[in-house]
Amino acid sequence: MVNVRLLSSNTVKATGLIFASLFAWYLGYFFAEILPEDSLQTAIGSVQRIGEKPVVKAPLPKKQKCAVWRNCLPSEVVYSVRSGGSKSTLPKICLEDEILLGTAKQPGDRGFNFIVVNPETLKVTDTKTFDMYEGEYSGPMVEFINQIPNGFIILVASHDDPFTKLSDAAKKAFEDLGSKEIRNLKFRSGFVFLAIKGGTVPEYLEREKLIHSDSSRNRYGGWPAEIQIDGCLPRK
């Protein structure tokens, strides 16, 4: 025997579901007619973007002058001075992203390598290398230092051996430029130096560095590793 109450209840539920579906369809049709198409597309796009993960784009790396990771101001000059290592690893000097020493045209050599720069134009005015292992070049080096105009920038990088033939007068000339380490040099020490003739380099800047040859720690057998100073020198 059919349960009349159960049948009646199921009929009511089915009828309600049909009316609810028809009402939902009607509402959708109604809003589609009264709303502009671009509004609908915007709404649909917004719903789709809810599930999307935000993509964070990293900024492109900024090119660093002289490969120095410092943010120098427009009122400053970027410099980098690196000593030589082995016989084949020559010194390198860079100023404002221009390689002044360490190129095929200007490779540098054994001893002290000097680059002299006009502070106003930032142009190289003189380049000299003084061998401190063979020959007697301490005297000419002192004369060279003395004739550099006051205010000019002096960058020095050693290679191989800057010590053997270095005279006391030459050490004094470096001290007059502000060197604190020149008398501590030894055979095949690495040495880098920044000076302003007749002036002073700000205390907060890297101005000088020294490394000694040590057979137990050398990177290149009889030669120590390269050393480097770099920074942002205030423009004149």
Tab-separated table of C-alpha atoms in Angstrom:
chain	number	residue	atom	x	y	z
A	1	MET	CA	0.000	0.000	0.000
A	2	VAL	CA	1.398	3.338	-0.996
A	3	ASN	CA	2.234	5.710	1.837
A	4	VAL	CA	0.249	8.826	0.876
A	5	ARG	CA	2.027	11.075	3.342
A	6	LEU	CA	5.506	10.123	2.030
A	7	LEU	CA	4.408	10.618	-1.569
A	8	SER	CA	2.895	13.974	-0.762
A	9	SER	CA	6.081	15.109	1.047
A	10	ASN	CA	8.351	14.129	-1.857
A	11	THR	CA	6.064	15.907	-4.317
A	12	VAL	CA	6.282	19.116	-2.314
A	13	LYS	CA	10.083	18.916	-2.179
A	14	ALA	CA	10.386	18.299	-5.906
A	15	THR	CA	8.014	21.133	-6.690
A	16	GLY	CA	9.960	23.499	-4.403
A	17	LEU	CA	13.259	22.547	-6.056
A	18	ILE	CA	11.808	23.220	-9.500
A	19	PHE	CA	10.496	26.642	-8.455
A	20	ALA	CA	13.827	27.531	-6.798
A	21	SER	CA	15.742	26.608	-9.965
A	22	LEU	CA	13.356	28.620	-12.131
A	23	PHE	CA	13.665	31.608	-9.785
A	24	ALA	CA	17.488	31.455	-9.821
A	25	TRP	CA	17.473	31.252	-13.623
A	26	TYR	CA	15.114	34.224	-13.801
A	27	LEU	CA	17.312	36.326	-11.494
A	28	GLY	CA	20.373	35.516	-13.579
A	29	TYR	CA	18.547	36.427	-16.773
A	30	PHE	CA	17.200	39.621	-15.190
A	31	PHE	CA	20.633	40.864	-14.054
A	32	ALA	CA	22.205	39.916	-17.384
A	33	GLU	CA	19.681	42.141	-19.131
A	34	ILE	CA	20.006	45.202	-16.894
A	35	LEU	CA	23.768	45.161	-16.239
A	36	PRO	CA	26.294	46.358	-18.903
A	37	GLU	CA	28.431	43.654	-20.478
A	38	ASP	CA	31.720	45.197	-19.323
A	39	SER	CA	30.481	45.188	-15.713
A	40	LEU	CA	29.744	41.488	-15.941
A	41	GLN	CA	33.158	40.764	-17.422
A	42	THR	CA	34.814	42.813	-14.686
A	43	ALA	CA	32.910	40.924	-12.005
A	44	ILE	CA	33.775	37.557	-13.534
A	45	GLY	CA	37.429	38.555	-13.830
A	46	SER	CA	37.490	39.650	-10.195
A	47	VAL	CA	36.112	36.294	-9.074
A	48	GLN	CA	38.688	34.440	-11.163
A	49	ARG	CA	41.545	36.494	-9.717
A	50	ILE	CA	40.567	35.654	-6.153
A	51	GLY	CA	42.114	32.213	-6.528
A	52	GLU	CA	45.242	33.431	-8.279
A	53	LYS	CA	48.464	33.823	-6.320
A	54	PRO	CA	50.029	37.286	-6.557
A	55	VAL	CA	53.203	37.334	-8.642
A	56	VAL	CA	55.922	39.522	-7.179
A	57	LYS	CA	58.449	40.582	-9.801
A	58	ALA	CA	61.949	41.195	-8.507
A	59	PRO	CA	63.551	44.397	-9.803
A	60	LEU	CA	66.299	43.992	-12.366
A	61	PRO	CA	69.762	44.115	-10.781
A	62	LYS	CA	71.335	47.527	-11.098
A	63	LYS	CA	74.700	47.635	-12.843
A	64	GLN	CA	77.367	48.588	-10.367
A	65	LYS	CA	80.233	50.826	-11.472
A	66	CYS	CA	83.645	49.136	-11.251
A	67	ALA	CA	81.752	46.040	-9.969
A	68	VAL	CA	81.647	47.727	-6.556
A	69	TRP	CA	78.510	46.984	-4.546
A	70	ARG	CA	78.128	50.449	-3.109
A	71	ASN	CA	75.448	53.047	-3.744
A	72	CYS	CA	77.556	56.116	-4.410
A	73	LEU	CA	75.928	59.528	-4.671
A	74	PRO	CA	76.141	61.678	-7.822
A	75	SER	CA	78.526	63.887	-5.836
A	76	GLU	CA	80.917	60.939	-5.362
A	77	VAL	CA	83.385	59.038	-7.535
A	78	VAL	CA	83.466	55.238	-7.480
A	79	TYR	CA	86.961	53.777	-7.188
A	80	SER	CA	88.444	50.294	-6.967
A	81	VAL	CA	92.126	49.393	-6.589
A	82	ARG	CA	93.228	45.742	-6.628
A	83	SER	CA	96.757	44.366	-6.311
A	84	GLY	CA	98.217	41.702	-8.544
A	85	GLY	CA	98.368	38.064	-7.491
A	86	SER	CA	100.547	35.569	-9.309
A	87	LYS	CA	102.716	36.609	-12.246
A	88	SER	CA	99.714	36.157	-14.538
A	89	THR	CA	97.176	37.898	-12.272
A	90	LEU	CA	97.905	41.547	-12.938
A	91	PRO	CA	96.695	44.516	-10.866
A	92	LYS	CA	93.534	46.433	-11.689
A	93	ILE	CA	92.481	50.043	-11.097
A	94	CYS	CA	89.012	51.379	-11.940
A	95	LEU	CA	87.492	54.843	-11.567
A	96	GLU	CA	83.874	55.718	-12.423
A	97	ASP	CA	83.466	52.412	-14.298
A	98	GLU	CA	86.521	53.060	-16.480
A	99	ILE	CA	89.333	50.506	-16.246
A	100	LEU	CA	92.505	52.575	-15.997
A	101	LEU	CA	94.884	49.694	-15.278
A	102	GLY	CA	94.483	46.017	-16.072
A	103	THR	CA	93.681	46.129	-19.788
A	104	ALA	CA	95.574	44.866	-22.819
A	105	LYS	CA	96.629	48.447	-23.534
A	106	GLN	CA	97.610	49.205	-19.940
A	107	PRO	CA	98.271	45.865	-18.177
A	108	GLY	CA	100.574	47.013	-15.380
A	109	ASP	CA	103.814	45.322	-14.378
A	110	ARG	CA	106.091	44.326	-11.511
A	111	GLY	CA	106.575	46.852	-8.714
A	112	PHE	CA	104.413	49.921	-8.077
A	113	ASN	CA	101.788	50.878	-10.673
A	114	PHE	CA	100.646	54.516	-10.480
A	115	ILE	CA	97.553	56.129	-11.998
A	116	VAL	CA	97.250	59.919	-11.569
A	117	VAL	CA	93.860	61.556	-12.193
A	118	ASN	CA	92.758	65.171	-12.534
A	119	PRO	CA	90.023	65.585	-9.862
A	120	GLU	CA	87.991	68.042	-11.943
A	121	THR	CA	87.897	66.189	-15.270
A	122	LEU	CA	88.497	62.662	-13.872
A	123	LYS	CA	90.894	62.133	-16.766
A	124	VAL	CA	94.184	60.267	-16.374
A	125	THR	CA	97.120	62.658	-16.538
A	126	ASP	CA	99.934	60.172	-15.948
A	127	THR	CA	100.595	56.442	-15.707
A	128	LYS	CA	103.860	54.970	-14.471
A	129	THR	CA	105.276	51.647	-13.274
A	130	PHE	CA	108.405	51.410	-11.122
A	131	ASP	CA	110.134	48.029	-10.849
A	132	MET	CA	111.314	47.416	-7.281
A	133	TYR	CA	113.030	44.084	-7.949
A	134	GLU	CA	115.539	44.913	-10.665
A	135	GLY	CA	117.185	48.251	-11.373
A	136	GLU	CA	117.286	51.403	-9.269
A	137	TYR	CA	113.935	53.115	-9.657
A	138	SER	CA	113.250	54.444	-6.176
A	139	GLY	CA	114.827	57.802	-7.092
A	140	PRO	CA	112.773	58.283	-10.270
A	141	MET	CA	109.658	57.255	-8.332
A	142	VAL	CA	110.283	59.947	-5.698
A	143	GLU	CA	110.743	62.546	-8.451
A	144	PHE	CA	107.540	61.368	-10.098
A	145	ILE	CA	105.557	61.685	-6.848
A	146	ASN	CA	106.975	65.140	-6.158
A	147	GLN	CA	105.928	66.535	-9.549
A	148	ILE	CA	102.282	65.458	-9.207
A	149	PRO	CA	100.112	68.612	-8.817
A	150	ASN	CA	98.394	69.205	-5.499
A	151	GLY	CA	94.806	68.018	-5.365
A	152	PHE	CA	95.301	65.261	-7.950
A	153	ILE	CA	94.074	61.728	-7.195
A	154	ILE	CA	96.760	59.043	-6.904
A	155	LEU	CA	95.906	55.334	-7.140
A	156	VAL	CA	98.620	52.729	-6.589
A	157	ALA	CA	98.539	48.947	-7.003
A	158	SER	CA	101.531	46.665	-6.542
A	159	HIS	CA	102.418	43.539	-8.476
A	160	ASP	CA	104.886	40.741	-7.709
A	161	ASP	CA	107.480	42.529	-5.524
A	162	PRO	CA	107.265	46.181	-4.413
A	163	PHE	CA	109.839	45.821	-1.638
A	164	THR	CA	113.356	44.694	-2.601
A	165	LYS	CA	114.742	47.964	-4.053
A	166	LEU	CA	112.428	50.348	-2.169
A	167	SER	CA	114.587	53.092	-0.628
A	168	ASP	CA	114.001	55.009	2.581
A	169	ALA	CA	113.453	58.202	0.571
A	170	ALA	CA	110.717	56.447	-1.402
A	171	LYS	CA	109.067	55.261	1.798
A	172	LYS	CA	109.142	58.838	3.074
A	173	ALA	CA	107.480	60.035	-0.145
A	174	PHE	CA	104.634	57.560	0.419
A	175	GLU	CA	104.324	58.662	4.035
A	176	ASP	CA	104.008	62.262	2.886
A	177	LEU	CA	101.020	61.114	0.830
A	178	GLY	CA	99.437	59.625	3.941
A	179	SER	CA	100.627	56.005	3.891
A	180	LYS	CA	100.718	54.189	7.236
A	181	GLU	CA	101.814	50.798	5.899
A	182	ILE	CA	104.655	51.527	3.478
A	183	ARG	CA	107.373	50.686	6.023
A	184	ASN	CA	105.712	47.337	6.748
A	185	LEU	CA	106.247	46.000	3.238
A	186	LYS	CA	108.158	42.747	2.822
A	187	PHE	CA	109.282	40.635	-0.118
A	188	ARG	CA	106.304	40.054	-2.441
A	189	SER	CA	103.836	41.864	-0.211
A	190	GLY	CA	100.629	43.006	-1.869
A	191	PHE	CA	99.913	46.735	-1.515
A	192	VAL	CA	97.095	49.063	-2.637
A	193	PHE	CA	96.858	52.762	-1.887
A	194	LEU	CA	94.665	55.811	-2.539
A	195	ALA	CA	95.872	59.362	-1.914
A	196	ILE	CA	95.187	62.979	-2.781
A	197	LYS	CA	98.386	64.930	-3.354
A	198	GLY	CA	98.612	67.735	-0.804
A	199	GLY	CA	95.245	66.751	0.687
A	200	THR	CA	93.616	64.014	2.708
A	201	VAL	CA	91.282	61.158	1.892
A	202	PRO	CA	88.292	61.032	4.287
A	203	GLU	CA	88.934	58.749	7.269
A	204	TYR	CA	85.851	56.616	6.605
A	205	LEU	CA	87.129	55.487	3.190
A	206	GLU	CA	89.347	52.508	2.409
A	207	ARG	CA	92.669	54.140	1.592
A	208	GLU	CA	95.324	51.492	2.057
A	209	LYS	CA	95.713	47.756	2.460
A	210	LEU	CA	98.647	45.377	2.827
A	211	ILE	CA	99.071	41.604	2.668
A	212	HIS	CA	102.272	39.621	3.194
A	213	SER	CA	103.504	36.561	1.362
A	214	ASP	CA	103.115	33.505	3.604
A	215	SER	CA	103.953	30.090	2.156
A	216	SER	CA	101.422	28.400	4.449
A	217	ARG	CA	98.542	30.624	3.321
A	218	ASN	CA	99.466	31.983	-0.127
A	219	ARG	CA	96.918	31.528	-2.890
A	220	TYR	CA	99.504	31.410	-5.666
A	221	GLY	CA	102.439	29.472	-4.260
A	222	GLY	CA	105.044	32.181	-3.724
A	223	TRP	CA	102.503	35.017	-3.968
A	224	PRO	CA	99.658	36.061	-1.663
A	225	ALA	CA	96.060	36.568	-2.753
A	226	GLU	CA	94.945	39.835	-4.315
A	227	ILE	CA	93.737	42.599	-2.008
A	228	GLN	CA	91.366	45.417	-2.864
A	229	ILE	CA	90.139	48.761	-1.614
A	230	ASP	CA	87.035	50.459	-2.986
A	231	GLY	CA	84.564	53.150	-2.101
A	232	CYS	CA	82.918	56.451	-2.974
A	233	LEU	CA	85.342	59.369	-3.084
A	234	PRO	CA	83.751	62.844	-2.812
A	235	ARG	CA	84.141	64.863	-5.990
A	236	LYS	CA	86.169	68.046	-5.839
